[in-house]
PDB file of C-alpha atoms in Angstrom:
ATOM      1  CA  UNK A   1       4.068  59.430  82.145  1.00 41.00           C
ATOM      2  CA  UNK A   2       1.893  56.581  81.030  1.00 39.00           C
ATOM      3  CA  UNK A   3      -1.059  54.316  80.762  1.00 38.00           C
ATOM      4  CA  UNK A   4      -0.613  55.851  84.424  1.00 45.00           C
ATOM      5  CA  UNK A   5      -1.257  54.092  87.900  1.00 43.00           C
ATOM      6  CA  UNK A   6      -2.788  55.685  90.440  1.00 42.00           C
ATOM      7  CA  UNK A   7      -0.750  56.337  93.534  1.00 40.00           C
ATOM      8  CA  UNK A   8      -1.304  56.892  97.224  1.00 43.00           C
ATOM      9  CA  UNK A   9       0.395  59.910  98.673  1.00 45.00           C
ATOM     10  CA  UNK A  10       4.069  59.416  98.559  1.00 69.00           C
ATOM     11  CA  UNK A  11       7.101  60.997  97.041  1.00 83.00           C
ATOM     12  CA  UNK A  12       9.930  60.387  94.989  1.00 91.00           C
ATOM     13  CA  UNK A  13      13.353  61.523  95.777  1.00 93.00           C
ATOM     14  CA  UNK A  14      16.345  63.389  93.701  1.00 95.00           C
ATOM     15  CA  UNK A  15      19.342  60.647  93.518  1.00 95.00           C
ATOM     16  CA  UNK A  16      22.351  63.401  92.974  1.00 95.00           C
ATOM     17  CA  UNK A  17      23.302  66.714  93.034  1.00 95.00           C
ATOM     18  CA  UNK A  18      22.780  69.442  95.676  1.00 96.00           C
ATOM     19  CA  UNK A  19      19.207  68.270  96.316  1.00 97.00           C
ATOM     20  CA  UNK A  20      20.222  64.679  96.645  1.00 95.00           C
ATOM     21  CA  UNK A  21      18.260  63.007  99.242  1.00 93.00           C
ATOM     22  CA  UNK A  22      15.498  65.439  98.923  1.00 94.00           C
ATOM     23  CA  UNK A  23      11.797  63.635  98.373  1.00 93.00           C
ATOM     24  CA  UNK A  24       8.856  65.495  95.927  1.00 92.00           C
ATOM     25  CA  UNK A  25       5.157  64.742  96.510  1.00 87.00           C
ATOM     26  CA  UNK A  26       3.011  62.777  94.335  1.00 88.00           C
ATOM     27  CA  UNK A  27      -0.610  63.929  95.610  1.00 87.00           C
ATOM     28  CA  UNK A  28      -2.934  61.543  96.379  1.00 86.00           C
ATOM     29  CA  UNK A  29      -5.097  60.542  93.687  1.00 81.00           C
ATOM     30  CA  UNK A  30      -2.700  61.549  90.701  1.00 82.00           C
ATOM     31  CA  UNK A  31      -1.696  58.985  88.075  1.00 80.00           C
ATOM     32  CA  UNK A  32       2.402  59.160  87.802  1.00 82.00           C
ATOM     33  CA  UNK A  33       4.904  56.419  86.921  1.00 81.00           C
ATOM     34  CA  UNK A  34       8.055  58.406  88.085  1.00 83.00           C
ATOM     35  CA  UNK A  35      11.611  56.864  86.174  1.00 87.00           C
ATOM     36  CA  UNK A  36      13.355  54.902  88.869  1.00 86.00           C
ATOM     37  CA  UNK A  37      15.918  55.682  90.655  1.00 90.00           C
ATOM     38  CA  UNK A  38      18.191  52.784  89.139  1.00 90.00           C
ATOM     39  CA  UNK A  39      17.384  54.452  85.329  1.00 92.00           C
ATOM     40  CA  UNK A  40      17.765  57.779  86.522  1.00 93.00           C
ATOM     41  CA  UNK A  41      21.819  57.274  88.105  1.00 94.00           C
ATOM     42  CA  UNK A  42      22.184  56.037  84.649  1.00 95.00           C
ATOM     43  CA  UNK A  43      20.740  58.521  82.753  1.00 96.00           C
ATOM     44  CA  UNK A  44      22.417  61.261  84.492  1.00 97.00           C
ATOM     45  CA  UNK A  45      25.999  59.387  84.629  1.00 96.00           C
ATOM     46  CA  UNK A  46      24.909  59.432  80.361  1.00 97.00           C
ATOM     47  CA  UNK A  47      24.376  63.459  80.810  1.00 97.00           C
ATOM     48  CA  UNK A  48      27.169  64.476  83.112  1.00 96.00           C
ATOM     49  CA  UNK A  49      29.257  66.195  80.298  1.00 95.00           C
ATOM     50  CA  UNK A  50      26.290  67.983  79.047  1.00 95.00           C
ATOM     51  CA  UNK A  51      24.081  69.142  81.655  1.00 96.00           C
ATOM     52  CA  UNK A  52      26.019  72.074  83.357  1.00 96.00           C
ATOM     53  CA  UNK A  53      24.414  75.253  81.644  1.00 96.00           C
ATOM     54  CA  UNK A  54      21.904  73.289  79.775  1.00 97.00           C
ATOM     55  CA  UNK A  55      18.574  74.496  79.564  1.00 97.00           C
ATOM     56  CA  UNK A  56      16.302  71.371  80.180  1.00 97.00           C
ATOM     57  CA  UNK A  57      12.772  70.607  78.813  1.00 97.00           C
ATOM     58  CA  UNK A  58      10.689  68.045  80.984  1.00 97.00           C
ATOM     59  CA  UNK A  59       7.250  67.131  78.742  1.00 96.00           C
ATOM     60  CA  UNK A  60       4.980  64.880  80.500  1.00 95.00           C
ATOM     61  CA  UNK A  61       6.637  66.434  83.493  1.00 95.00           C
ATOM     62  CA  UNK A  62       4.602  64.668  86.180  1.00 93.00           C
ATOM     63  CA  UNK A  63       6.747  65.078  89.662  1.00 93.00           C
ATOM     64  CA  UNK A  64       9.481  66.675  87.804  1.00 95.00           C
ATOM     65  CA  UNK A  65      11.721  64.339  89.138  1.00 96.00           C
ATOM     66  CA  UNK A  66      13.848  64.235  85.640  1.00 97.00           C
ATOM     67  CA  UNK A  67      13.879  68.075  85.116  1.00 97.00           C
ATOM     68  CA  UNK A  68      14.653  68.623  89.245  1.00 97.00           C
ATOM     69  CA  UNK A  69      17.199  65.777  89.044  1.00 97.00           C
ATOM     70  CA  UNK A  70      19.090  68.135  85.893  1.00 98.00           C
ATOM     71  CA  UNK A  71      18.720  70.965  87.540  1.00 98.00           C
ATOM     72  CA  UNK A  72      20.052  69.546  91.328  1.00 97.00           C
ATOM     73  CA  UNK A  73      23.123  68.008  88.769  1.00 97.00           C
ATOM     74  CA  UNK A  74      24.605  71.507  87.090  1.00 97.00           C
ATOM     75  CA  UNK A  75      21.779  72.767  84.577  1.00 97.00           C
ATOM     76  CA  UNK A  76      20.512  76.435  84.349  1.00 97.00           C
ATOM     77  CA  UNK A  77      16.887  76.354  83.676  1.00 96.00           C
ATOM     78  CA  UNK A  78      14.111  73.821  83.224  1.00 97.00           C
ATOM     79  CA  UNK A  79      10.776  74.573  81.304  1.00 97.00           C
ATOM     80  CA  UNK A  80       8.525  71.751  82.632  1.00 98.00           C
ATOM     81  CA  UNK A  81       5.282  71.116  80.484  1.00 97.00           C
ATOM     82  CA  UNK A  82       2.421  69.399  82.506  1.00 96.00           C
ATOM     83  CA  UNK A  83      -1.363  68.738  82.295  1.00 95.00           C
ATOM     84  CA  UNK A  84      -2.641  67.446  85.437  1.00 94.00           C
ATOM     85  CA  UNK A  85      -3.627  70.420  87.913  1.00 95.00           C
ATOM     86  CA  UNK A  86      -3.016  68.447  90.850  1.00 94.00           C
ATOM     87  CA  UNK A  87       0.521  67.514  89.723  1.00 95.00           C
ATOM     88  CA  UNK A  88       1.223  71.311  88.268  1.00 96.00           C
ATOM     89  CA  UNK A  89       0.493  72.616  91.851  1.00 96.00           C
ATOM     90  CA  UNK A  90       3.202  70.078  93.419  1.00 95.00           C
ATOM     91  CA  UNK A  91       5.486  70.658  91.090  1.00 95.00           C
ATOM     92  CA  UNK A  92       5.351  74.644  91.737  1.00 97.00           C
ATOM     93  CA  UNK A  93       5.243  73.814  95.854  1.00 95.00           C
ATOM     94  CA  UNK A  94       9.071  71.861  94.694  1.00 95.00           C
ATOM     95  CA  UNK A  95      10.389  74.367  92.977  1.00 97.00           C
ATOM     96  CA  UNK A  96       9.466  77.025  95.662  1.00 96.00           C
ATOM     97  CA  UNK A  97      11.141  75.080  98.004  1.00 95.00           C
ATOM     98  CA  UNK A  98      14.169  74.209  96.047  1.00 96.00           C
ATOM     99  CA  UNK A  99      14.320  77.928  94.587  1.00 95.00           C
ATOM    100  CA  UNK A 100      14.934  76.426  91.549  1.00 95.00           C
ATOM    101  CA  UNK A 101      15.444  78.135  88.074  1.00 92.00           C
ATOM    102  CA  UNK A 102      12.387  76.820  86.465  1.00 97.00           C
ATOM    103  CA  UNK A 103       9.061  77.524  84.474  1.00 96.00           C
ATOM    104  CA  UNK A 104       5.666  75.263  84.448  1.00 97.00           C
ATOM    105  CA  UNK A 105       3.727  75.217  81.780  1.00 96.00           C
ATOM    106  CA  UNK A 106      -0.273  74.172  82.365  1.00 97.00           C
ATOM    107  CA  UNK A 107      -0.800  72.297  79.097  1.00 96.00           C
ATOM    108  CA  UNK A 108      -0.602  69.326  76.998  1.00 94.00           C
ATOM    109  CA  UNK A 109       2.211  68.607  76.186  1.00 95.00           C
ATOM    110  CA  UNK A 110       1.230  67.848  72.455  1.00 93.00           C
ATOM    111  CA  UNK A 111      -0.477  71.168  72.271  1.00 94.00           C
ATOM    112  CA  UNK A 112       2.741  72.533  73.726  1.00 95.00           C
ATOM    113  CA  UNK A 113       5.152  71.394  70.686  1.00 94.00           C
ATOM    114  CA  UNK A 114       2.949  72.484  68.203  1.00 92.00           C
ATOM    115  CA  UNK A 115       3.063  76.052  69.323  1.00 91.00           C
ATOM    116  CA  UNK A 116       5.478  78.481  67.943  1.00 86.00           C
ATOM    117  CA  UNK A 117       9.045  77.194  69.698  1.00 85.00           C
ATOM    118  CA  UNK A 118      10.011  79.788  72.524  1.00 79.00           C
ATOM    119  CA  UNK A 119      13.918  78.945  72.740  1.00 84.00           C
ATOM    120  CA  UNK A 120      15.739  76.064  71.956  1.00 92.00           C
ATOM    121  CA  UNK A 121      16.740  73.331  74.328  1.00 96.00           C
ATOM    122  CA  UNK A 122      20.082  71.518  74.963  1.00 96.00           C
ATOM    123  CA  UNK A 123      18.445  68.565  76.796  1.00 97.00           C
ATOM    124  CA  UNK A 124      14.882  67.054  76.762  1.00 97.00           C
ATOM    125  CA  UNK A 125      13.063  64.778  78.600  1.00 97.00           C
ATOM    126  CA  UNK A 126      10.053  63.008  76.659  1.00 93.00           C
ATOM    127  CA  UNK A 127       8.413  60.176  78.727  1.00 88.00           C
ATOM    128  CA  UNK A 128       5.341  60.167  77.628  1.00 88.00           C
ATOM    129  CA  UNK A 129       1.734  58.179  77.740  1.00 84.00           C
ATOM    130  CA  UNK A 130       2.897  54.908  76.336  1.00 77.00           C
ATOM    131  CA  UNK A 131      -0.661  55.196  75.031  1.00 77.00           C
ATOM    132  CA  UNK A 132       1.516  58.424  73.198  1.00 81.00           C
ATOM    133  CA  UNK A 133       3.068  57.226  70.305  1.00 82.00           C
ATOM    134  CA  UNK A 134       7.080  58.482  70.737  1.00 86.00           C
ATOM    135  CA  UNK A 135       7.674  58.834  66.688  1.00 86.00           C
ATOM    136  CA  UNK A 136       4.764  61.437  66.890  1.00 87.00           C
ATOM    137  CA  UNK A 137       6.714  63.424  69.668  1.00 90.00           C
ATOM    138  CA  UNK A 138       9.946  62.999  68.284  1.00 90.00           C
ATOM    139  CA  UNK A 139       8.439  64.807  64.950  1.00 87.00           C
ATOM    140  CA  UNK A 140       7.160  67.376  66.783  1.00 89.00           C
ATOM    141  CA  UNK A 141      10.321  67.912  69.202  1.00 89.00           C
ATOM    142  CA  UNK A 142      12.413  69.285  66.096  1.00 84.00           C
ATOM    143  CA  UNK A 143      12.305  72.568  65.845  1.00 86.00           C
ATOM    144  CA  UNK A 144      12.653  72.992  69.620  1.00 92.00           C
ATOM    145  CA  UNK A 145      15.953  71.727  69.480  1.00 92.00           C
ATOM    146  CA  UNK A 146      19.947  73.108  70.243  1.00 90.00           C
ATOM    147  CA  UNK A 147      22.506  71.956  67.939  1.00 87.00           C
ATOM    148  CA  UNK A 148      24.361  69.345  70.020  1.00 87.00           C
ATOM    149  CA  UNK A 149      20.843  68.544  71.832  1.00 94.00           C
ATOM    150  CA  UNK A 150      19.909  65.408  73.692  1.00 96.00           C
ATOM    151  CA  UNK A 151      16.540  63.872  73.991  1.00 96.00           C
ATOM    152  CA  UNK A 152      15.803  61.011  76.746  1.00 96.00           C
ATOM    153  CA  UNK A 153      13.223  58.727  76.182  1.00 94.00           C
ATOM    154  CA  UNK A 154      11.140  55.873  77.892  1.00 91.00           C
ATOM    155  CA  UNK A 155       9.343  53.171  76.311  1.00 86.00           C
ATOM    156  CA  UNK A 156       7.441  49.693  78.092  1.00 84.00           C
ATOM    157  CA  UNK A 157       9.906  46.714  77.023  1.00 81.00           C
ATOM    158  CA  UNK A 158       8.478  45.144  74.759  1.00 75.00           C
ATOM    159  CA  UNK A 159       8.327  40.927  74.425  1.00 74.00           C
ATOM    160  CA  UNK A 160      10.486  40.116  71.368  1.00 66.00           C
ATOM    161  CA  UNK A 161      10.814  43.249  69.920  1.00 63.00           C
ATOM    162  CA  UNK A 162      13.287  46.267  69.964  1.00 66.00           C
ATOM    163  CA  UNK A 163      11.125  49.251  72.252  1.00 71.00           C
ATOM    164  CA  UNK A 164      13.070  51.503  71.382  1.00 80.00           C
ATOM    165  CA  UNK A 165      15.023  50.766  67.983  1.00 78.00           C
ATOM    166  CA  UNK A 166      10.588  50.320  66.394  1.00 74.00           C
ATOM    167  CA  UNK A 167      10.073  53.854  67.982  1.00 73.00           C
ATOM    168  CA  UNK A 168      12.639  55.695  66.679  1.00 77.00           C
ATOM    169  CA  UNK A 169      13.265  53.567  63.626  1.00 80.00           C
ATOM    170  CA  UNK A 170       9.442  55.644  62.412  1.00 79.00           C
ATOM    171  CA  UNK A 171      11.229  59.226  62.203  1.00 82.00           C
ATOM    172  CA  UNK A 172      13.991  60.120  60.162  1.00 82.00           C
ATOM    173  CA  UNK A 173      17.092  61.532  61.242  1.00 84.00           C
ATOM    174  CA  UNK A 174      16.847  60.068  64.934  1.00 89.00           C
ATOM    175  CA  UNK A 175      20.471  58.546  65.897  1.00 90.00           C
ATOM    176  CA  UNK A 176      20.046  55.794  69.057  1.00 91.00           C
ATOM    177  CA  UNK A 177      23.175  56.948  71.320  1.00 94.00           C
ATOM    178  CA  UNK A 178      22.819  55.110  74.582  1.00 94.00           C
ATOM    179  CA  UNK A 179      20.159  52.419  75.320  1.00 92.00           C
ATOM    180  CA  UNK A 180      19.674  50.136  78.519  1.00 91.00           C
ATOM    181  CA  UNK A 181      16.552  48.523  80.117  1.00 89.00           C
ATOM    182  CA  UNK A 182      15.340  48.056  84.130  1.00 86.00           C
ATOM    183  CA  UNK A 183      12.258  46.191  84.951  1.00 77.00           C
ATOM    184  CA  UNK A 184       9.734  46.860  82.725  1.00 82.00           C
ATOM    185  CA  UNK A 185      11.738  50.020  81.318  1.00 85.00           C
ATOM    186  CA  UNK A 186      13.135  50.574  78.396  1.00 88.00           C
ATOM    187  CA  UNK A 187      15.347  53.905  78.116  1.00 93.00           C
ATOM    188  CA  UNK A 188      17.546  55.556  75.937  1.00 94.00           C
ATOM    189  CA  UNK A 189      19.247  58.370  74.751  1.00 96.00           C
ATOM    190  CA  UNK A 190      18.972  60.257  70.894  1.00 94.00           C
ATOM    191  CA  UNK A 191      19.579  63.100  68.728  1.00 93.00           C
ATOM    192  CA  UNK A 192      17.321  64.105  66.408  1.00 87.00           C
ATOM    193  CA  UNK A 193      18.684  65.480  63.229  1.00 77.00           C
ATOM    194  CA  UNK A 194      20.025  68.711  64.042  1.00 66.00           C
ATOM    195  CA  UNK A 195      17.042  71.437  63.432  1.00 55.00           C
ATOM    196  CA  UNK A 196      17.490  74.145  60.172  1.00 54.00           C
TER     197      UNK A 196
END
């Protein structure tokens, strides 16, 4: 999510996978800036090798579009961490319908990291606020992590800077795999130093 927008109703849809085609709501009067679909083909073209049997974790879930979109593509589970009632509600209406093999969390997703971890994760999805500094996520996201783990992240391109490089440039350990940018996007994909 972000320095959100606020939307009308409308949805969003899954690009690929056995749900491809299919739409999710955004309720009226929720603030979402879902990852487009342009960012997402890449980002999942990125994950291919990885994702089947992965267990995904969506923070800032929102729609759930990223966490859906793994699980639609091969992944066994997604934990998806969201604060916004309205948007918890939708997201537990899309899994319903999709039967998907998935658990929401009602939090922040802040609050969330710095509980005790409950398993690790193979793949993580951390769009947050851009109000949210990343480098403070990143630090957090640790010790929630599978060796061999892969962390996507979003960032608002920045004019005459590096988005992404300044992000994760402020924690140590963080290696910048794959990078692109759409729009106003900037994306990418990291490891974090692999967790004790």
């Amino acid at each position: 999510m972000q320095s959100r927008r606020r939307t009308k109703s409308t949805g969003v849809r899954i690009v690929g996978g056995r749900w491809r085609g299919r739409r999710l709501v955004i309720p009226s009067g929720t603030e979402v800036r879902p990852t487009p679909d342009r960012v997402r083909e890449t980002l999942f073209n990125w994950l291919a090798p990885s994702l089947p049997g992965a267990q995904c974790l969506d923070l800032f879930a929102g729609t759930g579009v990223l966490g859906l979109e793994a699980l639609s593509r091969g992944a066994a589970g997604t934990t998806f961490v969201e604060h916004d009632a309205l948007l918890v509600r939708a997201l537990e209406d899309s899994i319903c319908t999709l039967a998907a093999e998935a658990r929401v969390f009602h939090e922040d997703a802040m609050g969330f990291l710095a509980s005790r971890p409950r398993r690790p994760f193979d793949v993580v999805f951390a769009d947050p606020p851009y109000a949210t500094g990343l480098a403070q996520v990143l630090a957090k996201l640790a010790s929630w992590l599978a060796s061999g783990h892969l962390v996507y992240v979003e960032r608002p391109v920045k004019r005459g800077g590096d988005s992404l490089g300044d992000a994760v440039a402020a924690v140590p350990g963080v290696q910048l795999l794959k990078q692109g940018t759409a729009a106003r996007v900037a994306f990418g994909l990291l490891r974090l130093a692999d967790p004790e």
